[in-house]
Amino acid sequence: MEYIGLFGGTFNPIHLGHIQVIQEVKKGFGLDKIFIIPSALPPHKERDSLVEAGDRIEMIRLAFSNHPDFAVSDVELKRSGPSYTIDTVRHFKSILPEDIELYLIVGLDAFLEIDTWESYKDLFLMIPFIVMSRSTAGEDGTVYGPKTFENYLKSRISGGYKISASQSSYIHEEKQPVFVFNVTPVDISSTKIRRFIKKGRPIKSLVPELVEAFIKTKGLYL
Ligand code: ATP
């Protein structure tokens, strides 16, 4: 059996926060491979400062050039229209052998809006989730504790979710399990990086060296 993770996002740009947490997920769940999937038109995000998909993909390639277990997928960039996760999951299910176990990796902040995603109910029938929880305050001072997650899951997704005996996941009779995984809090976001660049502040500690060089050479986010 092979275990594969799917990790979507805007990656505008990819940063050390993303890299740190998905390495932790990979190790924690014994995943063989993780696909990083940049979205073309993120349905939820402002598009002003969004750099070209080709540049975002290139930065992901550079970030993982020494990590063969991480691959970038351009599936959402090849599709026209907004990027819906449901289509991406269907795509991977159709191209991968049946004995592969797929997991959808999402940050807790993204998960807490999942009832706004296209066909989200079907998503819970199709693929187990790994929700990355960071238990410190976010930039806006919000703190999401385990209770927030559990309330959301039960009230907005399905009251049938119950915590498993091992307490590592929420299980459901008809739906796929949802695992909650604590990751090391890293106070980095793409927004922060774009802000730093606009102010002329260094981003050395926020992105891999090759990504920093690429951003500089191409004059991105100025
Ligand atoms: P932006 O600041 O532009 O909103 P972002 O840094 O949150 O971007 P995304 O590309 O939207 O980056 O992130 C993809 C996924 O990575 C999301 O599920 C998000 O929750 C998660 N993520 C982003 N930064 C971190 C971080 N520092 N630690 C853990 N997860 C993160």
PDB file of C-alpha atoms and ligand atoms in Angstrom:
ATOM      1  CA  MET A   1       0.000   0.000   0.000  1.00  0.00           C
ATOM      2  CA  GLU A   2       1.254   3.448  -0.875  1.00  0.00           C
ATOM      3  CA  TYR A   3       0.178   6.607   0.958  1.00  0.00           C
ATOM      4  CA  ILE A   4       0.009   9.893  -0.871  1.00  0.00           C
ATOM      5  CA  GLY A   5      -0.837  13.372   0.390  1.00  0.00           C
ATOM      6  CA  LEU A   6      -2.382  16.192  -1.638  1.00  0.00           C
ATOM      7  CA  PHE A   7      -1.582  19.708  -0.475  1.00  0.00           C
ATOM      8  CA  GLY A   8      -3.248  22.589  -2.268  1.00  0.00           C
ATOM      9  CA  GLY A   9      -2.866  26.323  -1.841  1.00  0.00           C
ATOM     10  CA  THR A  10      -2.055  29.517  -3.615  1.00  0.00           C
ATOM     11  CA  PHE A  11       1.667  29.345  -2.824  1.00  0.00           C
ATOM     12  CA  ASN A  12       2.067  33.022  -3.603  1.00  0.00           C
ATOM     13  CA  PRO A  13       4.882  32.351  -2.783  1.00  0.00           C
ATOM     14  CA  ILE A  14       5.726  28.992  -1.160  1.00  0.00           C
ATOM     15  CA  HIS A  15       7.532  29.567   2.144  1.00  0.00           C
ATOM     16  CA  LEU A  16       9.362  27.836   4.990  1.00  0.00           C
ATOM     17  CA  GLY A  17       6.098  27.526   6.956  1.00  0.00           C
ATOM     18  CA  HIS A  18       4.569  25.339   4.235  1.00  0.00           C
ATOM     19  CA  ILE A  19       7.729  23.288   3.919  1.00  0.00           C
ATOM     20  CA  GLN A  20       8.163  22.741   7.656  1.00  0.00           C
ATOM     21  CA  VAL A  21       4.603  21.598   8.267  1.00  0.00           C
ATOM     22  CA  ILE A  22       4.230  19.277   5.325  1.00  0.00           C
ATOM     23  CA  GLN A  23       7.489  17.580   6.225  1.00  0.00           C
ATOM     24  CA  GLU A  24       6.049  17.002   9.683  1.00  0.00           C
ATOM     25  CA  VAL A  25       2.825  15.607   8.194  1.00  0.00           C
ATOM     26  CA  LYS A  26       4.761  13.353   5.852  1.00  0.00           C
ATOM     27  CA  LYS A  27       6.746  11.914   8.740  1.00  0.00           C
ATOM     28  CA  GLY A  28       3.810  11.725  11.144  1.00  0.00           C
ATOM     29  CA  PHE A  29       1.589   9.809   8.715  1.00  0.00           C
ATOM     30  CA  GLY A  30       4.333   7.829   6.974  1.00  0.00           C
ATOM     31  CA  LEU A  31       3.320   9.252   3.597  1.00  0.00           C
ATOM     32  CA  ASP A  32       5.373   8.089   0.625  1.00  0.00           C
ATOM     33  CA  LYS A  33       4.834  11.194  -1.418  1.00  0.00           C
ATOM     34  CA  ILE A  34       3.144  14.591  -1.278  1.00  0.00           C
ATOM     35  CA  PHE A  35       1.837  16.493  -4.284  1.00  0.00           C
ATOM     36  CA  ILE A  36       1.936  20.271  -3.915  1.00  0.00           C
ATOM     37  CA  ILE A  37      -0.917  21.678  -5.997  1.00  0.00           C
ATOM     38  CA  PRO A  38      -0.960  25.407  -6.688  1.00  0.00           C
ATOM     39  CA  SER A  39      -4.362  26.786  -7.614  1.00  0.00           C
ATOM     40  CA  ALA A  40      -4.983  28.813 -10.750  1.00  0.00           C
ATOM     41  CA  LEU A  41      -7.793  31.074  -9.657  1.00  0.00           C
ATOM     42  CA  PRO A  42      -8.214  30.689  -5.923  1.00  0.00           C
ATOM     43  CA  PRO A  43     -11.962  31.078  -5.367  1.00  0.00           C
ATOM     44  CA  HIS A  44     -11.363  32.594  -1.916  1.00  0.00           C
ATOM     45  CA  LYS A  45      -8.502  34.993  -2.336  1.00  0.00           C
ATOM     46  CA  GLU A  46      -7.844  38.494  -3.558  1.00  0.00           C
ATOM     47  CA  ARG A  47      -6.041  38.380  -6.853  1.00  0.00           C
ATOM     48  CA  ASP A  48      -4.215  41.723  -6.951  1.00  0.00           C
ATOM     49  CA  SER A  49      -0.859  40.487  -5.849  1.00  0.00           C
ATOM     50  CA  LEU A  50      -1.118  37.031  -7.361  1.00  0.00           C
ATOM     51  CA  VAL A  51       1.907  36.320  -9.532  1.00  0.00           C
ATOM     52  CA  GLU A  52       1.733  34.143 -12.626  1.00  0.00           C
ATOM     53  CA  ALA A  53       1.091  30.459 -12.142  1.00  0.00           C
ATOM     54  CA  GLY A  54       4.306  29.589 -13.974  1.00  0.00           C
ATOM     55  CA  ASP A  55       6.337  31.568 -11.441  1.00  0.00           C
ATOM     56  CA  ARG A  56       4.525  30.030  -8.459  1.00  0.00           C
ATOM     57  CA  ILE A  57       5.155  26.548  -9.873  1.00  0.00           C
ATOM     58  CA  GLU A  58       8.805  27.329 -10.500  1.00  0.00           C
ATOM     59  CA  MET A  59       9.271  28.512  -6.905  1.00  0.00           C
ATOM     60  CA  ILE A  60       7.736  25.258  -5.625  1.00  0.00           C
ATOM     61  CA  ARG A  61      10.115  23.292  -7.863  1.00  0.00           C
ATOM     62  CA  LEU A  62      13.064  25.258  -6.512  1.00  0.00           C
ATOM     63  CA  ALA A  63      11.913  24.793  -2.920  1.00  0.00           C
ATOM     64  CA  PHE A  64      11.782  21.012  -3.313  1.00  0.00           C
ATOM     65  CA  SER A  65      14.670  20.487  -5.706  1.00  0.00           C
ATOM     66  CA  ASN A  66      16.437  18.269  -3.149  1.00  0.00           C
ATOM     67  CA  HIS A  67      13.314  16.444  -1.970  1.00  0.00           C
ATOM     68  CA  PRO A  68      12.258  13.672  -4.368  1.00  0.00           C
ATOM     69  CA  ASP A  69       9.263  12.748  -2.188  1.00  0.00           C
ATOM     70  CA  PHE A  70       7.580  16.061  -2.938  1.00  0.00           C
ATOM     71  CA  ALA A  71       6.254  16.749  -6.426  1.00  0.00           C
ATOM     72  CA  VAL A  72       4.512  19.774  -7.826  1.00  0.00           C
ATOM     73  CA  SER A  73       1.326  19.151  -9.823  1.00  0.00           C
ATOM     74  CA  ASP A  74       0.056  21.568 -12.461  1.00  0.00           C
ATOM     75  CA  VAL A  75      -3.361  19.917 -12.702  1.00  0.00           C
ATOM     76  CA  GLU A  76      -5.259  22.967 -11.418  1.00  0.00           C
ATOM     77  CA  LEU A  77      -3.342  25.259 -13.749  1.00  0.00           C
ATOM     78  CA  LYS A  78      -4.323  23.237 -16.794  1.00  0.00           C
ATOM     79  CA  ARG A  79      -8.019  23.453 -15.993  1.00  0.00           C
ATOM     80  CA  SER A  80      -9.974  26.509 -17.001  1.00  0.00           C
ATOM     81  CA  GLY A  81     -12.045  28.420 -14.485  1.00  0.00           C
ATOM     82  CA  PRO A  82     -11.715  28.435 -10.713  1.00  0.00           C
ATOM     83  CA  SER A  83      -9.735  25.716  -8.967  1.00  0.00           C
ATOM     84  CA  TYR A  84     -12.004  23.399  -7.055  1.00  0.00           C
ATOM     85  CA  THR A  85     -10.450  20.806  -4.772  1.00  0.00           C
ATOM     86  CA  ILE A  86     -13.195  18.313  -5.578  1.00  0.00           C
ATOM     87  CA  ASP A  87     -12.057  18.230  -9.247  1.00  0.00           C
ATOM     88  CA  THR A  88      -8.456  17.789  -8.165  1.00  0.00           C
ATOM     89  CA  VAL A  89      -9.290  14.860  -5.896  1.00  0.00           C
ATOM     90  CA  ARG A  90     -11.317  13.256  -8.706  1.00  0.00           C
ATOM     91  CA  HIS A  91      -8.366  13.731 -11.029  1.00  0.00           C
ATOM     92  CA  PHE A  92      -5.883  12.010  -8.704  1.00  0.00           C
ATOM     93  CA  LYS A  93      -8.316   9.193  -8.002  1.00  0.00           C
ATOM     94  CA  SER A  94      -8.683   8.621 -11.718  1.00  0.00           C
ATOM     95  CA  ILE A  95      -4.961   8.536 -12.518  1.00  0.00           C
ATOM     96  CA  LEU A  96      -3.566   6.673  -9.502  1.00  0.00           C
ATOM     97  CA  PRO A  97      -3.834   2.922  -8.920  1.00  0.00           C
ATOM     98  CA  GLU A  98      -6.688   1.882  -6.646  1.00  0.00           C
ATOM     99  CA  ASP A  99      -4.509   0.554  -3.868  1.00  0.00           C
ATOM    100  CA  ILE A 100      -3.112   4.011  -3.184  1.00  0.00           C
ATOM    101  CA  GLU A 101      -4.450   5.709  -0.103  1.00  0.00           C
ATOM    102  CA  LEU A 102      -4.929   9.420  -0.673  1.00  0.00           C
ATOM    103  CA  TYR A 103      -5.090  12.108   2.029  1.00  0.00           C
ATOM    104  CA  LEU A 104      -6.094  15.723   1.656  1.00  0.00           C
ATOM    105  CA  ILE A 105      -3.858  17.999   3.740  1.00  0.00           C
ATOM    106  CA  VAL A 106      -5.287  21.355   4.773  1.00  0.00           C
ATOM    107  CA  GLY A 107      -4.426  24.007   7.323  1.00  0.00           C
ATOM    108  CA  LEU A 108      -6.921  24.475  10.157  1.00  0.00           C
ATOM    109  CA  ASP A 109      -7.708  28.017   8.999  1.00  0.00           C
ATOM    110  CA  ALA A 110      -8.663  26.711   5.559  1.00  0.00           C
ATOM    111  CA  PHE A 111     -10.590  23.774   7.026  1.00  0.00           C
ATOM    112  CA  LEU A 112     -12.745  26.102   9.120  1.00  0.00           C
ATOM    113  CA  GLU A 113     -14.150  27.557   5.883  1.00  0.00           C
ATOM    114  CA  ILE A 114     -14.615  24.280   4.108  1.00  0.00           C
ATOM    115  CA  ASP A 115     -18.402  24.517   4.045  1.00  0.00           C
ATOM    116  CA  THR A 116     -17.913  27.302   1.465  1.00  0.00           C
ATOM    117  CA  TRP A 117     -16.016  24.971  -0.894  1.00  0.00           C
ATOM    118  CA  GLU A 118     -17.616  23.585  -4.036  1.00  0.00           C
ATOM    119  CA  SER A 119     -19.290  20.192  -3.386  1.00  0.00           C
ATOM    120  CA  TYR A 120     -17.664  19.973   0.042  1.00  0.00           C
ATOM    121  CA  LYS A 121     -20.109  17.293   1.153  1.00  0.00           C
ATOM    122  CA  ASP A 122     -18.862  14.970  -1.566  1.00  0.00           C
ATOM    123  CA  LEU A 123     -15.302  15.685  -0.524  1.00  0.00           C
ATOM    124  CA  PHE A 124     -16.006  14.170   2.897  1.00  0.00           C
ATOM    125  CA  LEU A 125     -17.238  11.014   1.185  1.00  0.00           C
ATOM    126  CA  MET A 126     -14.209  10.747  -1.040  1.00  0.00           C
ATOM    127  CA  ILE A 127     -11.007  11.382   0.863  1.00  0.00           C
ATOM    128  CA  PRO A 128      -9.680  11.411   4.436  1.00  0.00           C
ATOM    129  CA  PHE A 129      -8.475  14.788   5.686  1.00  0.00           C
ATOM    130  CA  ILE A 130      -5.347  15.683   7.583  1.00  0.00           C
ATOM    131  CA  VAL A 131      -5.979  19.017   9.268  1.00  0.00           C
ATOM    132  CA  MET A 132      -2.822  20.782  10.399  1.00  0.00           C
ATOM    133  CA  SER A 133      -3.442  22.532  13.644  1.00  0.00           C
ATOM    134  CA  ARG A 134      -1.156  25.230  14.990  1.00  0.00           C
ATOM    135  CA  SER A 135      -2.004  26.033  18.539  1.00  0.00           C
ATOM    136  CA  THR A 136      -0.778  29.618  18.773  1.00  0.00           C
ATOM    137  CA  ALA A 137      -2.458  32.891  17.998  1.00  0.00           C
ATOM    138  CA  GLY A 138      -2.622  33.830  14.337  1.00  0.00           C
ATOM    139  CA  GLU A 139      -1.532  37.218  13.000  1.00  0.00           C
ATOM    140  CA  ASP A 140      -4.950  38.628  13.706  1.00  0.00           C
ATOM    141  CA  GLY A 141      -4.812  37.351  17.291  1.00  0.00           C
ATOM    142  CA  THR A 142      -7.345  34.565  16.831  1.00  0.00           C
ATOM    143  CA  VAL A 143      -6.685  31.326  18.624  1.00  0.00           C
ATOM    144  CA  TYR A 144      -8.292  28.182  17.285  1.00  0.00           C
ATOM    145  CA  GLY A 145      -8.422  25.515  19.950  1.00  0.00           C
ATOM    146  CA  PRO A 146      -9.491  21.905  19.538  1.00  0.00           C
ATOM    147  CA  LYS A 147     -13.022  22.878  20.649  1.00  0.00           C
ATOM    148  CA  THR A 148     -13.419  25.290  17.737  1.00  0.00           C
ATOM    149  CA  PHE A 149     -12.506  22.488  15.367  1.00  0.00           C
ATOM    150  CA  GLU A 150     -14.785  19.924  16.951  1.00  0.00           C
ATOM    151  CA  ASN A 151     -17.741  22.328  17.078  1.00  0.00           C
ATOM    152  CA  TYR A 152     -17.256  23.236  13.449  1.00  0.00           C
ATOM    153  CA  LEU A 153     -16.933  19.631  12.300  1.00  0.00           C
ATOM    154  CA  LYS A 154     -20.029  18.519  14.179  1.00  0.00           C
ATOM    155  CA  SER A 155     -22.248  21.524  13.484  1.00  0.00           C
ATOM    156  CA  ARG A 156     -21.278  22.407   9.918  1.00  0.00           C
ATOM    157  CA  ILE A 157     -20.172  19.101   8.413  1.00  0.00           C
ATOM    158  CA  SER A 158     -21.921  16.301  10.279  1.00  0.00           C
ATOM    159  CA  GLY A 159     -23.066  15.570  13.795  1.00  0.00           C
ATOM    160  CA  GLY A 160     -22.120  11.953  13.098  1.00  0.00           C
ATOM    161  CA  TYR A 161     -18.409  12.579  13.563  1.00  0.00           C
ATOM    162  CA  LYS A 162     -17.067  11.047  16.791  1.00  0.00           C
ATOM    163  CA  ILE A 163     -13.584  11.156  18.210  1.00  0.00           C
ATOM    164  CA  SER A 164     -11.755   7.851  17.711  1.00  0.00           C
ATOM    165  CA  ALA A 165     -10.482   5.700  20.554  1.00  0.00           C
ATOM    166  CA  SER A 166      -6.912   6.834  19.874  1.00  0.00           C
ATOM    167  CA  GLN A 167      -8.176  10.458  19.844  1.00  0.00           C
ATOM    168  CA  SER A 168      -6.119  11.125  16.718  1.00  0.00           C
ATOM    169  CA  SER A 169      -9.061  11.398  14.383  1.00  0.00           C
ATOM    170  CA  TYR A 170     -12.784  11.929  14.033  1.00  0.00           C
ATOM    171  CA  ILE A 171     -14.587   9.011  12.518  1.00  0.00           C
ATOM    172  CA  HIS A 172     -17.983   8.681  10.893  1.00  0.00           C
ATOM    173  CA  GLU A 173     -20.100   5.750   9.780  1.00  0.00           C
ATOM    174  CA  GLU A 174     -20.529   6.986   6.217  1.00  0.00           C
ATOM    175  CA  LYS A 175     -17.878   9.610   5.778  1.00  0.00           C
ATOM    176  CA  GLN A 176     -14.107   9.560   5.594  1.00  0.00           C
ATOM    177  CA  PRO A 177     -12.072  10.180   8.754  1.00  0.00           C
ATOM    178  CA  VAL A 178     -10.671  13.584   9.640  1.00  0.00           C
ATOM    179  CA  PHE A 179      -7.290  13.527  11.357  1.00  0.00           C
ATOM    180  CA  VAL A 180      -6.130  16.490  13.405  1.00  0.00           C
ATOM    181  CA  PHE A 181      -2.385  16.822  13.489  1.00  0.00           C
ATOM    182  CA  ASN A 182      -0.449  19.304  15.581  1.00  0.00           C
ATOM    183  CA  VAL A 183       2.370  20.972  13.733  1.00  0.00           C
ATOM    184  CA  THR A 184       5.068  23.317  14.958  1.00  0.00           C
ATOM    185  CA  PRO A 185       3.740  26.851  14.741  1.00  0.00           C
ATOM    186  CA  VAL A 186       5.751  28.845  12.217  1.00  0.00           C
ATOM    187  CA  ASP A 187       4.853  32.517  12.036  1.00  0.00           C
ATOM    188  CA  ILE A 188       5.200  32.845   8.263  1.00  0.00           C
ATOM    189  CA  SER A 189       2.549  33.495   5.640  1.00  0.00           C
ATOM    190  CA  SER A 190       2.694  34.457   1.992  1.00  0.00           C
ATOM    191  CA  THR A 191       0.959  37.713   2.920  1.00  0.00           C
ATOM    192  CA  LYS A 192       3.794  38.520   5.322  1.00  0.00           C
ATOM    193  CA  ILE A 193       6.388  37.840   2.637  1.00  0.00           C
ATOM    194  CA  ARG A 194       4.633  40.064   0.087  1.00  0.00           C
ATOM    195  CA  ARG A 195       4.392  42.806   2.722  1.00  0.00           C
ATOM    196  CA  PHE A 196       8.089  42.508   3.597  1.00  0.00           C
ATOM    197  CA  ILE A 197       9.115  42.750  -0.062  1.00  0.00           C
ATOM    198  CA  LYS A 198       6.994  45.876  -0.595  1.00  0.00           C
ATOM    199  CA  LYS A 199       8.698  47.480   2.399  1.00  0.00           C
ATOM    200  CA  GLY A 200      12.147  46.433   1.221  1.00  0.00           C
ATOM    201  CA  ARG A 201      12.682  44.157   4.226  1.00  0.00           C
ATOM    202  CA  PRO A 202      14.758  40.976   3.861  1.00  0.00           C
ATOM    203  CA  ILE A 203      12.891  37.680   3.407  1.00  0.00           C
ATOM    204  CA  LYS A 204      15.910  35.436   3.933  1.00  0.00           C
ATOM    205  CA  SER A 205      14.475  33.716   6.983  1.00  0.00           C
ATOM    206  CA  LEU A 206      11.055  33.178   5.378  1.00  0.00           C
ATOM    207  CA  VAL A 207      11.715  31.333   2.099  1.00  0.00           C
ATOM    208  CA  PRO A 208      14.349  28.867   0.815  1.00  0.00           C
ATOM    209  CA  GLU A 209      17.460  30.527  -0.644  1.00  0.00           C
ATOM    210  CA  LEU A 210      16.670  29.526  -4.230  1.00  0.00           C
ATOM    211  CA  VAL A 211      13.177  30.990  -3.915  1.00  0.00           C
ATOM    212  CA  GLU A 212      14.569  34.229  -2.505  1.00  0.00           C
ATOM    213  CA  ALA A 213      16.966  34.492  -5.464  1.00  0.00           C
ATOM    214  CA  PHE A 214      14.161  33.780  -7.954  1.00  0.00           C
ATOM    215  CA  ILE A 215      11.911  36.464  -6.433  1.00  0.00           C
ATOM    216  CA  LYS A 216      14.779  38.964  -6.554  1.00  0.00           C
ATOM    217  CA  THR A 217      15.815  38.180 -10.124  1.00  0.00           C
ATOM    218  CA  LYS A 218      12.265  38.387 -11.448  1.00  0.00           C
ATOM    219  CA  GLY A 219      11.340  41.381  -9.320  1.00  0.00           C
ATOM    220  CA  LEU A 220       8.202  39.672  -7.986  1.00  0.00           C
ATOM    221  CA  TYR A 221       5.834  41.306  -5.453  1.00  0.00           C
ATOM    222  CA  LEU A 222       7.504  44.739  -5.657  1.00  0.00           C
TER     223      LEU A 222
HETATM  224  P1  ATP B   1      -1.703  33.962   2.210  1.00  0.00           P
HETATM  225  O1  ATP B   1      -0.915  34.660   3.292  1.00  0.00           O
HETATM  226  O2  ATP B   1      -1.496  34.553   0.841  1.00  0.00           O
HETATM  227  O3  ATP B   1      -3.162  33.783   2.555  1.00  0.00           O
HETATM  228  P2  ATP B   1      -0.639  31.351   3.043  1.00  0.00           P
HETATM  229  O4  ATP B   1       0.720  31.627   3.577  1.00  0.00           O
HETATM  230  O5  ATP B   1      -1.720  31.053   4.028  1.00  0.00           O
HETATM  231  O6  ATP B   1      -1.086  32.494   2.026  1.00  0.00           O
HETATM  232  P3  ATP B   1      -1.529  29.340   1.155  1.00  0.00           P
HETATM  233  O7  ATP B   1      -0.892  29.082  -0.147  1.00  0.00           O
HETATM  234  O8  ATP B   1      -2.852  29.942   1.168  1.00  0.00           O
HETATM  235  O9  ATP B   1      -0.453  30.199   1.994  1.00  0.00           O
HETATM  236  O10 ATP B   1      -1.461  28.062   2.052  1.00  0.00           O
HETATM  237  C1  ATP B   1      -1.795  26.789   1.702  1.00  0.00           C
HETATM  238  C2  ATP B   1      -2.061  26.016   2.957  1.00  0.00           C
HETATM  239  O11 ATP B   1      -0.947  26.114   3.847  1.00  0.00           O
HETATM  240  C3  ATP B   1      -3.256  26.517   3.762  1.00  0.00           C
HETATM  241  O12 ATP B   1      -4.006  25.373   4.118  1.00  0.00           O
HETATM  242  C4  ATP B   1      -2.664  27.178   4.983  1.00  0.00           C
HETATM  243  O13 ATP B   1      -3.481  26.994   6.117  1.00  0.00           O
HETATM  244  C5  ATP B   1      -1.354  26.444   5.156  1.00  0.00           C
HETATM  245  N1  ATP B   1      -0.298  27.282   5.757  1.00  0.00           N
HETATM  246  C6  ATP B   1       0.181  28.433   5.290  1.00  0.00           C
HETATM  247  N2  ATP B   1       1.165  28.926   6.084  1.00  0.00           N
HETATM  248  C7  ATP B   1       1.307  28.040   7.088  1.00  0.00           C
HETATM  249  C8  ATP B   1       2.161  27.971   8.249  1.00  0.00           C
HETATM  250  N3  ATP B   1       3.062  28.918   8.555  1.00  0.00           N
HETATM  251  N4  ATP B   1       2.025  26.894   9.044  1.00  0.00           N
HETATM  252  C9  ATP B   1       1.101  25.937   8.775  1.00  0.00           C
HETATM  253  N5  ATP B   1       0.287  25.942   7.708  1.00  0.00           N
HETATM  254  C10 ATP B   1       0.364  26.976   6.876  1.00  0.00           C
END
